[in-house]
mmCIF file of C-alpha atoms in Angstrom:
data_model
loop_
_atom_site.group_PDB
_atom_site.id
_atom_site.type_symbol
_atom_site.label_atom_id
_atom_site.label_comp_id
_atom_site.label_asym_id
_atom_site.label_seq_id
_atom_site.Cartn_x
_atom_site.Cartn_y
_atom_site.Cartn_z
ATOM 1 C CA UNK A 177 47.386 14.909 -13.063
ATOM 2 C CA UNK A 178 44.442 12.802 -13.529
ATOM 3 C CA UNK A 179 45.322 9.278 -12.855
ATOM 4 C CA UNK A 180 41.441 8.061 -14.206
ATOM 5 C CA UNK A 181 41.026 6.168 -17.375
ATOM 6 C CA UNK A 182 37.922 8.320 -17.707
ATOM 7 C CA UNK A 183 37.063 11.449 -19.088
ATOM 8 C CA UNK A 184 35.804 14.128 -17.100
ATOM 9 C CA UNK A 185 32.620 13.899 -18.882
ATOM 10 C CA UNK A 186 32.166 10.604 -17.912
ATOM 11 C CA UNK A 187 33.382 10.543 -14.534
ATOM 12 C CA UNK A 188 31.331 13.453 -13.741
ATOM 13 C CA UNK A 189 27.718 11.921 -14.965
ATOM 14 C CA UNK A 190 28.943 8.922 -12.815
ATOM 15 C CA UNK A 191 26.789 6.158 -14.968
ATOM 16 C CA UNK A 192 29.711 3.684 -15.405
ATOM 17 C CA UNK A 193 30.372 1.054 -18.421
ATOM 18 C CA UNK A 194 26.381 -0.222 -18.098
ATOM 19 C CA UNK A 195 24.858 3.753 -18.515
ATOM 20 C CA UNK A 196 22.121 3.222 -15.878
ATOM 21 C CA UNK A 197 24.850 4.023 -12.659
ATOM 22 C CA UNK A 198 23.619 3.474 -9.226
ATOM 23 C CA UNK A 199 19.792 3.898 -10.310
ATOM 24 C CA UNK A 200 18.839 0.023 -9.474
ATOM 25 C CA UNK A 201 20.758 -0.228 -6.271
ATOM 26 C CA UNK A 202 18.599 2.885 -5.163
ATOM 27 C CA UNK A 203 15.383 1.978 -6.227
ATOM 28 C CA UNK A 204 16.065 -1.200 -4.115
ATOM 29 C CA UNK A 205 17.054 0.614 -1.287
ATOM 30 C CA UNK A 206 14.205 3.037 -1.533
ATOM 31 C CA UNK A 207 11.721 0.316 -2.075
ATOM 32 C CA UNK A 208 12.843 -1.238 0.913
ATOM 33 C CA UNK A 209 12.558 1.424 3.188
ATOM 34 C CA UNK A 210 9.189 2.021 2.215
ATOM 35 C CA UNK A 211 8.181 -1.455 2.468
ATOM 36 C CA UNK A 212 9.419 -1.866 5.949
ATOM 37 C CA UNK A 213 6.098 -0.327 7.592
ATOM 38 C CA UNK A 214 4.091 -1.004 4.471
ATOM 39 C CA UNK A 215 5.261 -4.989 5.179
ATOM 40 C CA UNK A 216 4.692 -4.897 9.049
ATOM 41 C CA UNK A 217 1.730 -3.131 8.297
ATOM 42 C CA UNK A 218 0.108 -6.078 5.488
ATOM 43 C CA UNK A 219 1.847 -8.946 7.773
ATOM 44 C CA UNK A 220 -0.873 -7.883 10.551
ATOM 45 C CA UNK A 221 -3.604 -7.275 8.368
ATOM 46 C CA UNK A 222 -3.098 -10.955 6.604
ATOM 47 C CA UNK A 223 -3.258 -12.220 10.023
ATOM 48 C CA UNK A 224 -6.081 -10.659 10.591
ATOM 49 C CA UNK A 225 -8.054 -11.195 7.704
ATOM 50 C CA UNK A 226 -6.790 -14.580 6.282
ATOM 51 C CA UNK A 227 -10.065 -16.425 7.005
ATOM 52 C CA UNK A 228 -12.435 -13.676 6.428
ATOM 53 C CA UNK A 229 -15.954 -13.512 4.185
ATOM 54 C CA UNK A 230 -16.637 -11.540 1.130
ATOM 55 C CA UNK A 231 -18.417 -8.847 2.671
ATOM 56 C CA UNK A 232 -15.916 -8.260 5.648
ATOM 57 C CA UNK A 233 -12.742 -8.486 3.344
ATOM 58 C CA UNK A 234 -14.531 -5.804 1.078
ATOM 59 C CA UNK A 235 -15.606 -3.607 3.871
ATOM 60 C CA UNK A 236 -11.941 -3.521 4.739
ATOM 61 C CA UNK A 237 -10.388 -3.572 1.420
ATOM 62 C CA UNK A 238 -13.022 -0.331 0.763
ATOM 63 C CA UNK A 239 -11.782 1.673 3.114
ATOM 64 C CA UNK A 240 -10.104 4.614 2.136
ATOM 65 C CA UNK A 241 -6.974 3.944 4.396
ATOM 66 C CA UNK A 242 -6.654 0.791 3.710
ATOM 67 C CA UNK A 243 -6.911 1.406 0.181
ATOM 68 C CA UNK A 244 -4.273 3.567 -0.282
ATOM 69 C CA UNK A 245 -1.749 1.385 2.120
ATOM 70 C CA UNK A 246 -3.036 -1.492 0.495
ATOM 71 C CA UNK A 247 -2.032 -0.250 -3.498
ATOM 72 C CA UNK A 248 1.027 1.357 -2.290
ATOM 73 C CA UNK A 249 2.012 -2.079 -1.073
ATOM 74 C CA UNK A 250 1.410 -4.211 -4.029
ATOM 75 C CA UNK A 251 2.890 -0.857 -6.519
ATOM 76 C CA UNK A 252 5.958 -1.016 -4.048
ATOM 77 C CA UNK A 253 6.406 -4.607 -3.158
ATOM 78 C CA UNK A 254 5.971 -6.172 -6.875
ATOM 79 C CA UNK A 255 8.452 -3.473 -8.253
ATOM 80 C CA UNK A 256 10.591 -4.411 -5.394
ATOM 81 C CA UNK A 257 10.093 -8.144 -6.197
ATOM 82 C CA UNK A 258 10.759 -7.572 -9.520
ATOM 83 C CA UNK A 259 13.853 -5.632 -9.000
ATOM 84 C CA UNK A 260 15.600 -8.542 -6.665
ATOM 85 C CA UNK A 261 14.136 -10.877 -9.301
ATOM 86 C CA UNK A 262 16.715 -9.587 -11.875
ATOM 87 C CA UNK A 263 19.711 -9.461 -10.100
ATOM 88 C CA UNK A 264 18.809 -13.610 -9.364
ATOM 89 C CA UNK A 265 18.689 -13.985 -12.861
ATOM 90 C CA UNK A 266 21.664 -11.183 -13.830
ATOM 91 C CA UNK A 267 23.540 -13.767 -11.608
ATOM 92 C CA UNK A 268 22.428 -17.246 -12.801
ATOM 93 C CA UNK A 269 21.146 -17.073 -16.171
ATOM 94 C CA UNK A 270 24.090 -16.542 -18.363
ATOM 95 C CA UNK A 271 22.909 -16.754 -22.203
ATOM 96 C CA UNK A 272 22.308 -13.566 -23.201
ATOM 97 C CA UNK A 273 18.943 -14.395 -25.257
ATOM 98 C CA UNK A 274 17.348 -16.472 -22.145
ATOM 99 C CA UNK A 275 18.523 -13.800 -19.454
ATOM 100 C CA UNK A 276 16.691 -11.252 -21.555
ATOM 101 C CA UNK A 277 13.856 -13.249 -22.264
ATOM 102 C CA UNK A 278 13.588 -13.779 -18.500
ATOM 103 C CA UNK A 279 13.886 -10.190 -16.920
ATOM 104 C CA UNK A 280 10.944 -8.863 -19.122
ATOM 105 C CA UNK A 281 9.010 -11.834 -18.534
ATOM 106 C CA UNK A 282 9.493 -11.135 -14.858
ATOM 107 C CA UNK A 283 8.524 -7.607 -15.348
ATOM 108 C CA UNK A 284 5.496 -7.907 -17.871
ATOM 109 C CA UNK A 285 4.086 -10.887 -14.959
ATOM 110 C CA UNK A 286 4.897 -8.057 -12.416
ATOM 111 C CA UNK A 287 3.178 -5.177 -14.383
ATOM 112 C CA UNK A 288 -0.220 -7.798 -14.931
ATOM 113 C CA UNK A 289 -0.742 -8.300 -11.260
ATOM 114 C CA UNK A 290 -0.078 -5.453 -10.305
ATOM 115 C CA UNK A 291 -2.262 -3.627 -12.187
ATOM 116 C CA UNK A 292 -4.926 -6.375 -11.943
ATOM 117 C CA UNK A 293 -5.236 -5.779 -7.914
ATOM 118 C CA UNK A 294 -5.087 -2.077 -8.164
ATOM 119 C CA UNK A 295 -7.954 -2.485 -10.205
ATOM 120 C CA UNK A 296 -9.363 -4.683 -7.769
ATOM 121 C CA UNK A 297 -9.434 -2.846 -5.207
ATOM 122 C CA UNK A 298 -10.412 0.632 -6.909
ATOM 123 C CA UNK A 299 -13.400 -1.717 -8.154
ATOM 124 C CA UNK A 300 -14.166 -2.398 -4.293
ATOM 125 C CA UNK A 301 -13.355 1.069 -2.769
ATOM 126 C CA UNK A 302 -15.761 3.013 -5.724
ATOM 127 C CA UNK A 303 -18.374 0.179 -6.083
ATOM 128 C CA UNK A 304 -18.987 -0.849 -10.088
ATOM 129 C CA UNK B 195 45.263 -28.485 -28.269
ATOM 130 C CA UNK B 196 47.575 -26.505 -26.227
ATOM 131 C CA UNK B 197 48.238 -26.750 -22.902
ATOM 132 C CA UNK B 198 47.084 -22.886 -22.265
ATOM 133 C CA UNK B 199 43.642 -24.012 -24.150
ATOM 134 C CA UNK B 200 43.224 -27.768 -22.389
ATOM 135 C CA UNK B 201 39.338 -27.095 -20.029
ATOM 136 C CA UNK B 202 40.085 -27.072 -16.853
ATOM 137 C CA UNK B 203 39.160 -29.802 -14.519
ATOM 138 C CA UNK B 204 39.772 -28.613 -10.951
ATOM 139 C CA UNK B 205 36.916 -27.179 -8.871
ATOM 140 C CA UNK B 206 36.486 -23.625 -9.028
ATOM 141 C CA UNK B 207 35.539 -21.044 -6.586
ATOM 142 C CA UNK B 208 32.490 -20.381 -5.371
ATOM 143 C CA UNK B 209 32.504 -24.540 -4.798
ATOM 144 C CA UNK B 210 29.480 -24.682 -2.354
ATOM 145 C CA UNK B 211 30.271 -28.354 -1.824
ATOM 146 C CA UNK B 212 33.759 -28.028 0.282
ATOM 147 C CA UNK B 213 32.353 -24.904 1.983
ATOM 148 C CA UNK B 214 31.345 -25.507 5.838
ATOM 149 C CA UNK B 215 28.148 -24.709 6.773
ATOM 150 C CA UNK B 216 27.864 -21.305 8.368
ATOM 151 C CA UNK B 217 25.156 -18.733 9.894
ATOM 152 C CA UNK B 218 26.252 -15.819 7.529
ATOM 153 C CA UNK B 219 26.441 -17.658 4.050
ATOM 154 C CA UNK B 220 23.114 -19.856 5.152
ATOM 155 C CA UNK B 221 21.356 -16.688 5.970
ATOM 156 C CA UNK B 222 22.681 -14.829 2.857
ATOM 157 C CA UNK B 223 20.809 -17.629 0.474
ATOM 158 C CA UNK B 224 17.816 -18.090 2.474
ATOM 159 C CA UNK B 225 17.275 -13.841 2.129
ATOM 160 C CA UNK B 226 17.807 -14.796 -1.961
ATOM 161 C CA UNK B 227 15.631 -17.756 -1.370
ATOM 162 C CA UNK B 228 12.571 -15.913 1.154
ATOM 163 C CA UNK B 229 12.595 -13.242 -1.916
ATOM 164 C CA UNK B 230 11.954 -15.678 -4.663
ATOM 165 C CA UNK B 231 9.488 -16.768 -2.262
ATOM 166 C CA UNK B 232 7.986 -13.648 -1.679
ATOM 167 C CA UNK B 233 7.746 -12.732 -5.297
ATOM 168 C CA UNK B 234 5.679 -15.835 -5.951
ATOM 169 C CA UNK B 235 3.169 -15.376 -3.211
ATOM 170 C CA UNK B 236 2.777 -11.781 -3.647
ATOM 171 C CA UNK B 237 0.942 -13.296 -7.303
ATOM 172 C CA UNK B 238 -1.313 -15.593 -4.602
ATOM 173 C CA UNK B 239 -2.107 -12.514 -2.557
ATOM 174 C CA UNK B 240 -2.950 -9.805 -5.879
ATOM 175 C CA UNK B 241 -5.367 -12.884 -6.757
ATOM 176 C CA UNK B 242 -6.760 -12.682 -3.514
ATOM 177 C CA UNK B 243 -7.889 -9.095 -4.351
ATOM 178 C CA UNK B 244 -8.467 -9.634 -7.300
ATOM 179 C CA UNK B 245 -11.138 -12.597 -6.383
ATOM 180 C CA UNK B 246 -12.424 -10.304 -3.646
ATOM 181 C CA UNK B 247 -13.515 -7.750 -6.373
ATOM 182 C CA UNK B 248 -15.456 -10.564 -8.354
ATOM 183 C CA UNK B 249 -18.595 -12.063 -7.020
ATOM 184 C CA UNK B 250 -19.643 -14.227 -3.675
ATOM 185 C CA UNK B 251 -19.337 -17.408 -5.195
ATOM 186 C CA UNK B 252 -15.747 -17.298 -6.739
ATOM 187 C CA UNK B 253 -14.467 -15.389 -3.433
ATOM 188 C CA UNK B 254 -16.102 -18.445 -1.588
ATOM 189 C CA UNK B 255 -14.144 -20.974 -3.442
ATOM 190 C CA UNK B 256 -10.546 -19.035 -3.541
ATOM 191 C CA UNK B 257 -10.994 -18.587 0.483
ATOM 192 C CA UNK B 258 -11.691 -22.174 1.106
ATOM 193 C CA UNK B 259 -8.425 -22.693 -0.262
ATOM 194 C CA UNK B 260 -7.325 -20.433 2.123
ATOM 195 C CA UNK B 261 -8.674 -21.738 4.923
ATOM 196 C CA UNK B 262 -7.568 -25.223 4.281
ATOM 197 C CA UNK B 263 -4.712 -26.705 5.520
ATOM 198 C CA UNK B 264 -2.357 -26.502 2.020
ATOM 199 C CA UNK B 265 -3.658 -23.156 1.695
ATOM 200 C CA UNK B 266 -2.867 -22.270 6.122
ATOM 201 C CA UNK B 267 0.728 -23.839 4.877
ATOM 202 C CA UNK B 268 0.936 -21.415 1.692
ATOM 203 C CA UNK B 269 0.154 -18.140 4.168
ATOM 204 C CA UNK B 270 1.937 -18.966 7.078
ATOM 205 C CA UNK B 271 5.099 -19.849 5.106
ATOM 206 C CA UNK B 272 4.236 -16.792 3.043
ATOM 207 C CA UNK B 273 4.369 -14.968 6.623
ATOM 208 C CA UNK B 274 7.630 -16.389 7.578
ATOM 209 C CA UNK B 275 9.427 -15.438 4.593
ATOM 210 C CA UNK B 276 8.230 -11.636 4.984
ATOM 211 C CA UNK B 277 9.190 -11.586 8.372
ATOM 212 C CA UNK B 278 12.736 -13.269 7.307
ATOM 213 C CA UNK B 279 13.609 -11.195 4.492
ATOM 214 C CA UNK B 280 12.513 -8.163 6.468
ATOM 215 C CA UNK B 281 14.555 -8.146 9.278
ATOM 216 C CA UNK B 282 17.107 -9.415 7.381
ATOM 217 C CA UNK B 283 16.807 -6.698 4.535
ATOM 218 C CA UNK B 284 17.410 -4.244 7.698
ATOM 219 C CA UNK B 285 20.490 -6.016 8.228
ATOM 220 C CA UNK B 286 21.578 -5.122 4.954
ATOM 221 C CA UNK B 287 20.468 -1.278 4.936
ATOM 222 C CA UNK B 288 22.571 -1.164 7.988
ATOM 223 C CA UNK B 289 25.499 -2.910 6.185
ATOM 224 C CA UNK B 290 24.702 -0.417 2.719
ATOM 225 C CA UNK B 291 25.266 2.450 5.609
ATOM 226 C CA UNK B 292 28.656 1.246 6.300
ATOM 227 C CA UNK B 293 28.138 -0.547 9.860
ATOM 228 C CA UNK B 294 28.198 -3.950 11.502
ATOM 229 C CA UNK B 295 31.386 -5.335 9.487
ATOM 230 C CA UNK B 296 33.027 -7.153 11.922
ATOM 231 C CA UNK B 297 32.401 -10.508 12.364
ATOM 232 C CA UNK B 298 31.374 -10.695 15.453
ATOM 233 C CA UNK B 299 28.553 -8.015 15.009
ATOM 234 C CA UNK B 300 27.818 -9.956 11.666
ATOM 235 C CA UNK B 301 26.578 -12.911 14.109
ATOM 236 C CA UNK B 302 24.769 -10.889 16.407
ATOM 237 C CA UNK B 303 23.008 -9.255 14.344
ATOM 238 C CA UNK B 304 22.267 -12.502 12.082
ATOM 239 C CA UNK B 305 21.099 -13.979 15.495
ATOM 240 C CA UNK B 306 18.688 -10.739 16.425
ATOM 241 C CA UNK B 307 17.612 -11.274 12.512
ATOM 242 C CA UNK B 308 16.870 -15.546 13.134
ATOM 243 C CA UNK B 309 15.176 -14.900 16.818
ATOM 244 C CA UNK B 310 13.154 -11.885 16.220
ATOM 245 C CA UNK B 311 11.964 -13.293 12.960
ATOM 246 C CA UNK B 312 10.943 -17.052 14.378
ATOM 247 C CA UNK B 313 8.819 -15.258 17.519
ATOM 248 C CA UNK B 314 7.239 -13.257 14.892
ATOM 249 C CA UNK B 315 6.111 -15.805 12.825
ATOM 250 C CA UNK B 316 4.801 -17.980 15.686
ATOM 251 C CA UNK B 317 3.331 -15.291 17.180
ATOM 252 C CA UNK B 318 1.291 -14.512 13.196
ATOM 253 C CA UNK B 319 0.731 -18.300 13.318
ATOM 254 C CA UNK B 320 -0.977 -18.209 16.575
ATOM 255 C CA UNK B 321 -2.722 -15.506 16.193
ATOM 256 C CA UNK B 322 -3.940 -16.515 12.545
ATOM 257 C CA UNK B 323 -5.144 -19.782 13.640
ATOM 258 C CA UNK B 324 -7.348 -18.575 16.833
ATOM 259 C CA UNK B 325 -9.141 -16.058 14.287
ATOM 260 C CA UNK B 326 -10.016 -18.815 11.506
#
């Protein structure tokens, strides 16, 4: 006998009462992995280059290496950001309207920078 | 009104206020707090890049903010909260994979979490400030 409320359908695609399942606990978790050298990585190269001109930062920014680390940290890190960013307001903004309003606000701010640095530095590494 | 329907006036749990101060639950809103943190910086950093790909003279003007002391402040506490919330955040993976429960591993690792993370960010201040 089945004891669960459930259907077997249901149970079986495992996405639970809010249809999205576990997929934004594991995009957490997998951003977080991958930001754990990608952080210890940046942390250095901050360090590093906080009080550097504009033709050493580019130089370093142009590099192919450090271009690819360097996008794959701001991709990685803002959606992590942004995904931490709406369980903080999932947990304290309880009108429905203004917790809405706030998540894609977060996300569309996210999406701006993000893009804006990739940009950035693809305009550095390629030279225009 | 009925007695059923009458709002309720006694405190209700979570009451932060009548809670004693303790390593675990300070550490478990200063990871919420370094992330908010982290979020907001990482918008100071993209326009970092962002004014690196412009020209000379704007680059010159965003890095003397930088290299002043607000903007030293901005990094370095920028730096502390990455090296907070990462250790800690490895804390957590290890609790997602089912270990370190107990309370007394709870406060050794929170204490591994609060030391390594302090020598790291005086060691990045150090470091940071020799090289302006």
């Amino acid at each position: 006998m089945n004891s669960d409320l459930r259907t077997p359908l249901a149970r079986a695609r495992g996405l639970g009462s809010a249809r999205a399942g576990v997929h934004h606990w594991w995009a957490q978790r997998l951003t977080a992995i991958a930001l754990i050298p990608l952080v210890v990585w940046f942390a250095i190269s901050l360090v590093m280059m906080s009080g550097a001109d504009y033709g050493a930062v580019r130089a370093w920014i142009g590099s192919p290496m450090v271009m690819v680390l360097l996008i794959l940290t701001i991709a990685v890190g803002l959606h992590h950001g942004q995904l931490g960013l709406q369980v903080v307001i999932e947990d304290y903004v309880h009108g429905d309207g203004s917790k809405l309003a706030l998540i894609v606000a977060v996300r569309f701010v996210a999406v701006l920078f993000g893009l804006a640095a990739i940009v950035a530095v693809l305009r550095i590494g390629f030279g225009s | 009104m009925s007695v059923a329907n009458r709002p309720v006036h006694r405190p209700l749990s979570p009451h932060l206020q009548v809670y004693k101060w303790q390593l675990t639950s300070v550490m478990s809103i200063l990871h919420r707090a370094t992330g908010i943190a982290l979020s907001v910086g990482a918008l100071y950093l993209a326009t970092w890049v962002i004014y690196a790909a412009s020209n000379p003279t704007a680059y010159a003007l965003f890095q003397s903010f930088n290299t002043s002391i607000v903007g030293r402040i901005v990094l370095g506490g920028w730096l502390f909260c990455a090296f907070y919330h990462l250790c800690n955040g490895i804390r957590h993976l290890f609790w997602d994979a089912g270990y370190g429960f107990e309370l007394k591993d709870a406060y050794r690792s929170g204490w591994i979490v609060v030391a390594v993370s302090l020598i790291a960010t005086v060691v990045s201040w150090i470091v940071g400030l020799r090289l302006v």
